Short mmCIF file of C-alpha atoms in Angstrom, two decimals:
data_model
loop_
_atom_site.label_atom_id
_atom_site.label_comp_id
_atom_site.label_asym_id
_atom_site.label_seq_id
_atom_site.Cartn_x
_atom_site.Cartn_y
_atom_site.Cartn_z
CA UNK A 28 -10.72 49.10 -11.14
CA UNK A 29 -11.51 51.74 -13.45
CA UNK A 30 -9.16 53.12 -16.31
CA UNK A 31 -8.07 56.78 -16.11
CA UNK A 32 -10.39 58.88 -18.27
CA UNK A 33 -7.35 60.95 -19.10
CA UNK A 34 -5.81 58.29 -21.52
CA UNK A 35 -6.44 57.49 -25.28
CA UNK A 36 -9.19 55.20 -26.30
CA UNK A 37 -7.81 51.91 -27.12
CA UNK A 38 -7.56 51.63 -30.62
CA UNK A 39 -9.58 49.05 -32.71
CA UNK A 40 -7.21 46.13 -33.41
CA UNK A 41 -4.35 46.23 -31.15
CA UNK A 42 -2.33 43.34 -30.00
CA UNK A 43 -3.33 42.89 -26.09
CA UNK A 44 -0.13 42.47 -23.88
CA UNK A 45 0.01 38.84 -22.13
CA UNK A 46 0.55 37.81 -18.54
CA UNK A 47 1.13 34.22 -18.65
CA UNK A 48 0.82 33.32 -14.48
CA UNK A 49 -2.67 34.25 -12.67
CA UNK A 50 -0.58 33.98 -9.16
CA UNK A 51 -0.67 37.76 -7.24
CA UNK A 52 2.03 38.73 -9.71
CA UNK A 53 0.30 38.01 -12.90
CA UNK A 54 -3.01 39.40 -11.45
CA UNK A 55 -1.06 42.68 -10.51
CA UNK A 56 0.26 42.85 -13.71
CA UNK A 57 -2.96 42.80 -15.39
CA UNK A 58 -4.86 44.62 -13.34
CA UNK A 59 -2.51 47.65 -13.66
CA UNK A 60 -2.60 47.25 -17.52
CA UNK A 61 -6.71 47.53 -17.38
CA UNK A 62 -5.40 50.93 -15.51
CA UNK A 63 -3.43 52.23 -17.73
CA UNK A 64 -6.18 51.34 -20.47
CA UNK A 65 -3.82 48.38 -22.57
CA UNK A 66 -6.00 45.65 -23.24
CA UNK A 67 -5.01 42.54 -21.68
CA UNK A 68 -4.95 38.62 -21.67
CA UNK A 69 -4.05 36.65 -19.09
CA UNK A 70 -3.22 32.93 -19.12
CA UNK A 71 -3.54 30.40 -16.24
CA UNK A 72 -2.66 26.59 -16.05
CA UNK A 73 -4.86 25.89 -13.16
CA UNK A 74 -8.99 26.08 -13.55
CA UNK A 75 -9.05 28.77 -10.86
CA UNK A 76 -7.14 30.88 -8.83
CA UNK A 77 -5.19 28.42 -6.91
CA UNK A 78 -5.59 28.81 -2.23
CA UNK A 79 -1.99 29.01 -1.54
CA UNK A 80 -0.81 30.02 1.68
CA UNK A 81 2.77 30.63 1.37
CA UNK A 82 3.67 34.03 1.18
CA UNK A 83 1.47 36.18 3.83
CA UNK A 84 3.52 39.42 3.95
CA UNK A 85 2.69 42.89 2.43
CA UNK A 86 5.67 45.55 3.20
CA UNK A 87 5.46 49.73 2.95
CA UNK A 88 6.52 49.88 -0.50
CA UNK A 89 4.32 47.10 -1.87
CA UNK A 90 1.17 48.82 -0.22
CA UNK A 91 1.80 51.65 -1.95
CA UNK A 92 2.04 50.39 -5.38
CA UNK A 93 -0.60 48.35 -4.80
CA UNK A 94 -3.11 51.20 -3.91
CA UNK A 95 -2.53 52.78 -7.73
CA UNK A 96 -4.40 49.99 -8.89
CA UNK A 97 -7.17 50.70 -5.84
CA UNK A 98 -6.69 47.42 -4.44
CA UNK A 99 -5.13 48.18 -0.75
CA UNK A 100 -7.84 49.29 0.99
CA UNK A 101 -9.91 46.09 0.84
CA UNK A 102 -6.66 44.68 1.72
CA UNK A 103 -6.51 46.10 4.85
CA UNK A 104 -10.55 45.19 5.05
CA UNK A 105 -9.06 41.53 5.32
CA UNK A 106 -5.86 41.68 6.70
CA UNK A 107 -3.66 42.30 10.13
CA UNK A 108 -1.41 45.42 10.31
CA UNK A 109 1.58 44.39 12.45
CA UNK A 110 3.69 47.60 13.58
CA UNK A 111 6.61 45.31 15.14
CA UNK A 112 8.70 41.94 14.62
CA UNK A 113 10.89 40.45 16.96
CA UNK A 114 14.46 38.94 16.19
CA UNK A 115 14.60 36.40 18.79
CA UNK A 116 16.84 33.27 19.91
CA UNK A 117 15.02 29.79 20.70
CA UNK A 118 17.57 29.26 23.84
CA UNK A 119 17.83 32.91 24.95
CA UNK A 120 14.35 34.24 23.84
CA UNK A 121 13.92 38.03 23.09
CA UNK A 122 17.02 39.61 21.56
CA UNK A 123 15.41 42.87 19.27
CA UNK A 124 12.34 44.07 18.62
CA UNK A 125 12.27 46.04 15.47
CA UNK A 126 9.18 49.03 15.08
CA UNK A 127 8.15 49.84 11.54
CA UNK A 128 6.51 53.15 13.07
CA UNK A 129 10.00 54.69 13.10
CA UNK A 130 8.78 55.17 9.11
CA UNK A 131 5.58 57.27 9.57
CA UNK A 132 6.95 60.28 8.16
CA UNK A 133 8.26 58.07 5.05
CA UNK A 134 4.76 55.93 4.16
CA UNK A 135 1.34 56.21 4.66
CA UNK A 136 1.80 52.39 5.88
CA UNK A 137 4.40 51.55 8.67
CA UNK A 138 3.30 48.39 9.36
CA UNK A 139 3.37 45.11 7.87
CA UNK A 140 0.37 43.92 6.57
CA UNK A 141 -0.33 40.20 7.05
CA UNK A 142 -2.47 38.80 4.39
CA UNK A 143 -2.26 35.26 2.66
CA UNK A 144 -1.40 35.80 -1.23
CA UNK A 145 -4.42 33.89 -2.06
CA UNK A 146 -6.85 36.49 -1.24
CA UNK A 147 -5.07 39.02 -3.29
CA UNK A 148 -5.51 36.86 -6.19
CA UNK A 149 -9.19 36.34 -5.23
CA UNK A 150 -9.75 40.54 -4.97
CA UNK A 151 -7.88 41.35 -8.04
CA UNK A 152 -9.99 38.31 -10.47
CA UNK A 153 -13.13 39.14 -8.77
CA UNK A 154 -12.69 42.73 -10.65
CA UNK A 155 -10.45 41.64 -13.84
CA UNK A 156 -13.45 39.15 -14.78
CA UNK A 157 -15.86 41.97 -14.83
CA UNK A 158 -13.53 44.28 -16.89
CA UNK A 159 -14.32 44.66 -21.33
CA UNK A 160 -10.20 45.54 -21.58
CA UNK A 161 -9.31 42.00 -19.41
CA UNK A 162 -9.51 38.53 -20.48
CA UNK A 163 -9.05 35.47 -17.83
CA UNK A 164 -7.99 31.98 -19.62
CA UNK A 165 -8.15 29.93 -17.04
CA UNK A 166 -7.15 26.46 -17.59
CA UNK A 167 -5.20 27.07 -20.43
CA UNK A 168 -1.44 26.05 -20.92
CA UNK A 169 1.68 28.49 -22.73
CA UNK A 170 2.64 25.51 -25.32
CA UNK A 171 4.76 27.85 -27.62
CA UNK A 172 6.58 31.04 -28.00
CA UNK A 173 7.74 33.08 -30.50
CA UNK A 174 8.88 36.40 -31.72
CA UNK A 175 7.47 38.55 -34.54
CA UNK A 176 7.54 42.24 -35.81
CA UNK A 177 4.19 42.68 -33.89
CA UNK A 178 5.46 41.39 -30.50
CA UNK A 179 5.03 37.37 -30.04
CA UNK A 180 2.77 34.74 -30.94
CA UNK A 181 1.43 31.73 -28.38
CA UNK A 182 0.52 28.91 -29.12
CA UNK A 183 -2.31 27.89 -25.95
CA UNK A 184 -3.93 24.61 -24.93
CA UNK A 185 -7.34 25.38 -23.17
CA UNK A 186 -10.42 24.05 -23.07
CA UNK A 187 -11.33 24.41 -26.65
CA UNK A 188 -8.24 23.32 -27.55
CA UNK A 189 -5.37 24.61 -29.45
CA UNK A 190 -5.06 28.26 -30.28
CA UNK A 191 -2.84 31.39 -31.17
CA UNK A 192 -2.68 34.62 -29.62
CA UNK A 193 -1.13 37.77 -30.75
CA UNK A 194 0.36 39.91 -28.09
CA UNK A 195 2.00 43.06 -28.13
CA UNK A 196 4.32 42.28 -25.18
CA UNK A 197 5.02 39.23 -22.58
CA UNK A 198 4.82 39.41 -19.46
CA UNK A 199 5.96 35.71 -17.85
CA UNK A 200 5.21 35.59 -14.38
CA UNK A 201 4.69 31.57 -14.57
CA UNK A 202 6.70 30.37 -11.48
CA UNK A 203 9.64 29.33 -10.75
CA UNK A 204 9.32 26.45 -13.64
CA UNK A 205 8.46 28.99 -15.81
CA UNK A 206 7.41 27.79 -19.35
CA UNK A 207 8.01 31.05 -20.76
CA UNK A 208 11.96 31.59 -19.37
CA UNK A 209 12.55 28.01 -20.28
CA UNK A 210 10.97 28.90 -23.99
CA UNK A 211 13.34 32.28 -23.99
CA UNK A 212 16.26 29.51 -23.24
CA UNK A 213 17.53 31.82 -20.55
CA UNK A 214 19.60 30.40 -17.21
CA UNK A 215 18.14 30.63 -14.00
CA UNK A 216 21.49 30.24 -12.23
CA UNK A 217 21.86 30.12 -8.30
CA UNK A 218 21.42 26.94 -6.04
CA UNK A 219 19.32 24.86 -3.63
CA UNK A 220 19.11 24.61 -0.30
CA UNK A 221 19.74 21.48 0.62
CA UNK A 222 16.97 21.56 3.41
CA UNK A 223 13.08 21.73 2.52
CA UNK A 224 10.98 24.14 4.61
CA UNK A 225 7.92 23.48 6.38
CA UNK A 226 4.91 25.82 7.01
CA UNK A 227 2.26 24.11 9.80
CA UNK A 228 -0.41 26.54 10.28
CA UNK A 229 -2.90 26.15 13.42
CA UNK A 230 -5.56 28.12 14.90
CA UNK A 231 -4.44 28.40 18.38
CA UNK A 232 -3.43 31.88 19.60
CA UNK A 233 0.24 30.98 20.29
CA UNK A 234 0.45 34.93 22.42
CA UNK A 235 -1.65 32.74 24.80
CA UNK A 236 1.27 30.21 25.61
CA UNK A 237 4.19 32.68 24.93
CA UNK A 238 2.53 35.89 26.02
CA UNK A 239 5.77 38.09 24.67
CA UNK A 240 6.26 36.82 21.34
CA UNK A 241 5.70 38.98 18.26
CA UNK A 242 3.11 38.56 15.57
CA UNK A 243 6.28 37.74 13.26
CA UNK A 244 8.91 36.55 14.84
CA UNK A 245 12.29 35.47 13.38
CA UNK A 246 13.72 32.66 15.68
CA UNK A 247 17.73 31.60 15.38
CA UNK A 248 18.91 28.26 16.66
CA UNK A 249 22.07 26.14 15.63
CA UNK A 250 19.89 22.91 15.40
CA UNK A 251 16.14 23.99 14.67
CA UNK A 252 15.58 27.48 13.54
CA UNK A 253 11.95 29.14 13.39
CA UNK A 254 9.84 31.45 12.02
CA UNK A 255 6.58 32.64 13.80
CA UNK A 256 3.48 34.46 12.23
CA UNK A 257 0.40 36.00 12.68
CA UNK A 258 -2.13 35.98 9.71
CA UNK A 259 -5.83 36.45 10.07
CA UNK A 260 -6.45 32.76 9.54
CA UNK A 261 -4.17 31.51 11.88
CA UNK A 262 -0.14 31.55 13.36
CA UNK A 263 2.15 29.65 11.41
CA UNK A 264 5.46 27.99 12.21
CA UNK A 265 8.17 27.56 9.82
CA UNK A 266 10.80 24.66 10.48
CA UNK A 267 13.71 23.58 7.93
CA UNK A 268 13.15 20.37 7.09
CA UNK A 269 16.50 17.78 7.51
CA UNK A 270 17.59 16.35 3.86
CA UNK A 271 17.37 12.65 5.40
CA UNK A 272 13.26 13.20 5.99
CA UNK A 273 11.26 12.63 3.31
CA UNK A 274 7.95 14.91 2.32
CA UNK A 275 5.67 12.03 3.31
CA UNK A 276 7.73 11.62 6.70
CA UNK A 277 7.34 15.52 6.96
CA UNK A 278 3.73 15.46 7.42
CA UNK A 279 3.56 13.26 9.48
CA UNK A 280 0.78 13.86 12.34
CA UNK A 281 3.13 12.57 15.37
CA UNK A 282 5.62 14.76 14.24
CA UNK A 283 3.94 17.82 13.67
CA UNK A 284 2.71 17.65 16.87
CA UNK A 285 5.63 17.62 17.96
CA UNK A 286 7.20 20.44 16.26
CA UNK A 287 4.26 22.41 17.80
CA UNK A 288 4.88 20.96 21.44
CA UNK A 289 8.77 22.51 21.07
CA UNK A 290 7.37 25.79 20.28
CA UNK A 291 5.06 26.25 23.66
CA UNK A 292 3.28 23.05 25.26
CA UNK A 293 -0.40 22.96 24.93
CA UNK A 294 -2.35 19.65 27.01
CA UNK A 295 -4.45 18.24 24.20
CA UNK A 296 -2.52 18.84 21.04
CA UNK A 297 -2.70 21.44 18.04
CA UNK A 298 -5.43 21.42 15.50
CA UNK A 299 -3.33 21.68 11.70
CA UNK A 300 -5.22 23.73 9.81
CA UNK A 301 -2.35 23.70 6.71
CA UNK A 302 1.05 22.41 6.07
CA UNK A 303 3.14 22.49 3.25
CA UNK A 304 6.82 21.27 2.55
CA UNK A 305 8.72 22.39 -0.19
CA UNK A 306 12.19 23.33 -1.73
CA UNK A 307 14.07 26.58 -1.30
CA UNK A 308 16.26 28.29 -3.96
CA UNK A 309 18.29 31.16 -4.31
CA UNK A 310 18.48 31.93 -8.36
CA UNK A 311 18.22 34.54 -10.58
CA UNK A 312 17.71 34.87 -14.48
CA UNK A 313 20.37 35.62 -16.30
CA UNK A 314 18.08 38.13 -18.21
CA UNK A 315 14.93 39.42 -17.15
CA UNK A 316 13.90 40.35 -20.46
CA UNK A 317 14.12 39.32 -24.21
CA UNK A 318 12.96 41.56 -26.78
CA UNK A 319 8.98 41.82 -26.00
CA UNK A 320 9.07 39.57 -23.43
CA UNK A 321 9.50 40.06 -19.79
CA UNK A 322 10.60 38.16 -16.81
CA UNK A 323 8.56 38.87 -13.60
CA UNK A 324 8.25 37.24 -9.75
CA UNK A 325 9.22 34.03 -9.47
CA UNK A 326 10.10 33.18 -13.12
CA UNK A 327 13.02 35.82 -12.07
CA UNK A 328 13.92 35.38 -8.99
CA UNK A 329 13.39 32.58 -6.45
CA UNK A 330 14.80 33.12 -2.90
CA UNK A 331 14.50 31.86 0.46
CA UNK A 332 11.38 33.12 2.30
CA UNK A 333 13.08 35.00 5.91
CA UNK A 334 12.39 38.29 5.25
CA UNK A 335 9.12 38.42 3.14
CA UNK A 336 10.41 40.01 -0.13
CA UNK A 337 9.65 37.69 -2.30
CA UNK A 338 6.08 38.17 -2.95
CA UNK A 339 6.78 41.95 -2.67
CA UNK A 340 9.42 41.98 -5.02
CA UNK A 341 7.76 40.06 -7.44
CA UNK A 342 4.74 42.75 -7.36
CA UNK A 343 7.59 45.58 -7.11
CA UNK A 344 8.32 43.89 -10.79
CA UNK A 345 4.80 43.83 -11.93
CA UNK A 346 4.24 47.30 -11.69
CA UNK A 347 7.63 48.44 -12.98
CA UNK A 348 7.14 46.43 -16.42
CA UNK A 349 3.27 47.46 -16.65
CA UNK A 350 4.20 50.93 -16.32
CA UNK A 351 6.88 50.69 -18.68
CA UNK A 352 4.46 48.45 -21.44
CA UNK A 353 1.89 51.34 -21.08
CA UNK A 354 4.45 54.52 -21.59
CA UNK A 355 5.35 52.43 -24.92
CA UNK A 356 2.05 51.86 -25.97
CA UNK A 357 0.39 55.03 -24.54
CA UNK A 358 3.70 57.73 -24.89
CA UNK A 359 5.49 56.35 -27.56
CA UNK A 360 8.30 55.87 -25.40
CA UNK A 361 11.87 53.82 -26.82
CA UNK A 362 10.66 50.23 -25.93
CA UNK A 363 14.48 49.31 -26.71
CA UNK A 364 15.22 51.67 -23.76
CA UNK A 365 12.60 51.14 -21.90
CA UNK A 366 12.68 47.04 -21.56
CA UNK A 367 16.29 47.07 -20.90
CA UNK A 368 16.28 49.57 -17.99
CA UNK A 369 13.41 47.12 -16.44
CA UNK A 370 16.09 44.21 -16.98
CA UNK A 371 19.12 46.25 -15.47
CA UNK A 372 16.97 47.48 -12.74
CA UNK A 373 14.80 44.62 -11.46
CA UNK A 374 17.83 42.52 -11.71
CA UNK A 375 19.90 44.63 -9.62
CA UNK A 376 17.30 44.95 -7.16
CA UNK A 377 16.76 41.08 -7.04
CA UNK A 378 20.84 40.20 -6.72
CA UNK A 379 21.67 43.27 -4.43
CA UNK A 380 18.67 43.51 -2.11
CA UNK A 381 16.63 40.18 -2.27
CA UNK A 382 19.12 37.52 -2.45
CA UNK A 383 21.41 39.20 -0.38
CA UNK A 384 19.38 40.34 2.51
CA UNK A 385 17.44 36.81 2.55
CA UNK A 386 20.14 34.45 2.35
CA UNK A 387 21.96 37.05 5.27
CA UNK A 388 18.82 36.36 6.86
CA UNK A 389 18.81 32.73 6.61
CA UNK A 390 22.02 32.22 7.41
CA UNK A 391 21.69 34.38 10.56
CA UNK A 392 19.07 32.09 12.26
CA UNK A 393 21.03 28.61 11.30
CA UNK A 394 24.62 30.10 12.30
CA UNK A 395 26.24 26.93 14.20
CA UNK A 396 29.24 29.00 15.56
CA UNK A 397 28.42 30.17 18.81
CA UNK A 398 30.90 32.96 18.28
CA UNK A 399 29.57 34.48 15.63
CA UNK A 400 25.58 33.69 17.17
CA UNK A 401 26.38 35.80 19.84
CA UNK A 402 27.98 38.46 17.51
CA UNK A 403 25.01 38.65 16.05
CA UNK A 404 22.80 38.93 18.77
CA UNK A 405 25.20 41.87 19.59
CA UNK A 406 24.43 43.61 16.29
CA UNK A 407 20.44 43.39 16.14
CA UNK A 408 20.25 44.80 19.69
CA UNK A 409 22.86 47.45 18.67
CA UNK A 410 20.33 48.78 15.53
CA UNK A 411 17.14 48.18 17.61
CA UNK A 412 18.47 50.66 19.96
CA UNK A 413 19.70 53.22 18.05
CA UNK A 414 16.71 54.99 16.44
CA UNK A 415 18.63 56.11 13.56
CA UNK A 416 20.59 52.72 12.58
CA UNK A 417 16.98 51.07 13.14
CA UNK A 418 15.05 53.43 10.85
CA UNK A 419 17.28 52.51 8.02
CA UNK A 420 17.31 48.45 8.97
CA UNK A 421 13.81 48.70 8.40
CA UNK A 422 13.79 50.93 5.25
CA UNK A 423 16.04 48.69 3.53
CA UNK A 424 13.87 45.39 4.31
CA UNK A 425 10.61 46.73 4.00
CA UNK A 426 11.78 47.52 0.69
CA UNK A 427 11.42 51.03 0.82
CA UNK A 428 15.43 51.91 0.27
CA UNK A 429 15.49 50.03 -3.18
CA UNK A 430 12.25 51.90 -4.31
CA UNK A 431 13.70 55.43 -3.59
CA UNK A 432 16.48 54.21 -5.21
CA UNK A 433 15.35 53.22 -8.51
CA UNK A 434 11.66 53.70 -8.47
CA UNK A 435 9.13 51.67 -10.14
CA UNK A 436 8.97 52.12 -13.85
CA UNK A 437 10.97 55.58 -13.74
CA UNK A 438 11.95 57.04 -17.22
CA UNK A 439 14.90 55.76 -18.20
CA UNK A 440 16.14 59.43 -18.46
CA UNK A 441 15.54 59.63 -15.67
CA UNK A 442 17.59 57.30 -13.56
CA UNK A 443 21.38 57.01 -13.07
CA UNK A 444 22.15 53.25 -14.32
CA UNK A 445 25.84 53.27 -14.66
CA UNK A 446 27.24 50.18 -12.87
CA UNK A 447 24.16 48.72 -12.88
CA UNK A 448 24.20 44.42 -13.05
#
């Protein structure tokens, strides 16, 4: 992760920008400012970059972002390229099979690349901590916020206690409780589902059992829904979890078993490697940005997983504010412009393209009328099997439609925002 030569020295004295999050979105965001030669600091609650196996899913767009910042290759090192997912039905089985090859002439990378977040985080620290431009509070906690003519001040908890730091620019990308939106006072409006989802990971080769299924594999069902995956570590089943079961009731061993035993019967049982319950939201800011600061992955946006945008997403938004934050501080550029074509932009991307196309997605696999199931069996095989209609399905959810559309961190002159949210 070396800066470009071409660019300015850093000059003696100036404010560092901060990323307040060190999830993959916060480590993307810093790790492209070291790139574009801004010095930066980023702050983390936890002591170390936290194992979490939720999202697993790397689309077209993402990888190419992500190899600006020369991190993609070593990506693939670890990871699984999956060319294919299947849209099935738990009664009727296969119903489409969807290939992301029709996009080889549109991305150096028509796959999907499985890869759990955590190791992402674990490639991009291992070469932040050795960077002079990059500095990693770990354990430290955002206790204040405010604005001045140089940017903002924070006030941070850490291990040698209280302290303030001067930052040119924010960059919040602190979860979906995010200290820093709640500090900006600004809504995160939208709902919750009122089921919890489950991910039970296990190391049994699940092709063995149900020798046609996909690597990811979408599966509807009026009364028990699934999604399927592959990921180097392991396949992992995702179940909605019924408001009257508790989290404790959830994990339960008995039951997990038998969530497993539904999916294909194995004598002997499943080894649980991970599970996790937890809530599901669709919301959105009401502002991804105020003055210096900026809203970013899951302090912006929160939606349900089917589809595997929001980790992508939230790294489409990393890059798009970094790049912005450096053409200020590098170019001169209008920040007042700048900043609120990053709001307009990544907001209209999360309401238009993220919520929609995930809670479309969700509600596909739950649908209850069996009218309207069939319907939509009708449709997927109809776009699978037209190469055309299938080619742009898979643009628009691999995310590549709402990049060509808007790019990341594209000059403000250069962009056509009327009508924008």
């Amino acid at each position: 992760m070396t800066r470009d030569p071409a660019l300015p020295p850093v000059p003696p004295g100036e404010r560092p920008v901060a990323v307040v999050g060190g999830g993959p979105v916060g480590m993307t965001a810093a790790a492209a400012l070291v790139c574009a030669g801004v010095p930066v600091v980023l702050l983390e609650l936890n002591d170390e970059p936290r194992p979490d196996w939720r999202a697993s899913t790397f689309h077209a767009a993402t990888l190419e972002l992500l190899d600006t910042i020369g991190i993609t290759a070593q990506m693939h090192d670890e990871g699984l390229v999956v060319p294919t997912y299947q849209f099935r039905d738990r009664r009727d089985g296969l119903v489409a099979e969807f290939d992301f090859r029709l996009l080889s002439d549109a991305t150096r990378y028509p796959y999907r690349l499985q890869l759990n977040q955590q190791h992402l985080v674990r490639m991009l620290h291992d070469r932040l901590r050795t960077e002079p431009t990059a500095q990693l509070l770990f354990g430290t906690r955002l206790t204040g916020l405010r604005l001045d003519d140089g940017g903002a001040l924070l006030t941070v908890l850490g291990p040698d206690g209280e302290r303030e730091i001067a930052a040119s620019y924010v960059i919040g990308a602190d979860g979906p409780r995010s200290t820093v939106r709640g500090a900006l006072g600004v809504e995160f409006d939208g709902f919750t589902y009122p089921e919890r989802f489950a991910i039970t990971s296990t190391s049994v080769d699940l092709q063995e059992l149900l020798p046609d299924l996909g690597h990811v594999n979408y599966v509807a069902d009026p009364e028990q829904w699934l999604f399927i995956l592959r990921t180097p570590e392991s396949w992992r089943v995702v179940w909605p979890v019924p408001p009257g079961l508790t989290d404790d009731e959830a994990r339960d061993p008995e039951l997990l078993q038998g969530q497993l035993q539904a999916v294909a019967h194995r004598p002997g049982g499943y080894p649980v490697i991970d599970h996790q319950v937890y809530g599901v939201h669709q919301r959105v800011a009401s502002s991804f940005r105020s003055g210096p600061v900026l809203l970013a992955g899951d302090a912006a946006h929160i939606n349900s997983p089917i589809g595997g945008v929001g980790l992508n997403s939230g790294i489409h938004d990393a890059m798009d504010a970094t790049r912005r934050i450096a053409r200020i501080l590098r170019e001169g550029a209008d920040p007042e412009s700048e900043l609120d074509t990053y709001d307009r932009i990544r907001r209209t991307v999360a309401v238009e393209y993220v919520q929609a196309d995930t809670q479309r997605n969700t509600d596909r696999l739950r649908e209850r009328d069996e009218s309207v199931r069939r319907r939509h069996q009708d449709d997927m095989r109809a776009i699978a099997a037209d190469p055309e209609r299938a080619r742009a399905y898979i643009r628009r959810v691999s995310l590549l439609e709402s990049v060509q559309r808007f790019g990341i961190g594209t000059p403000p002159a250069e962009l056509e925002l009327e009508g924008l949210r």
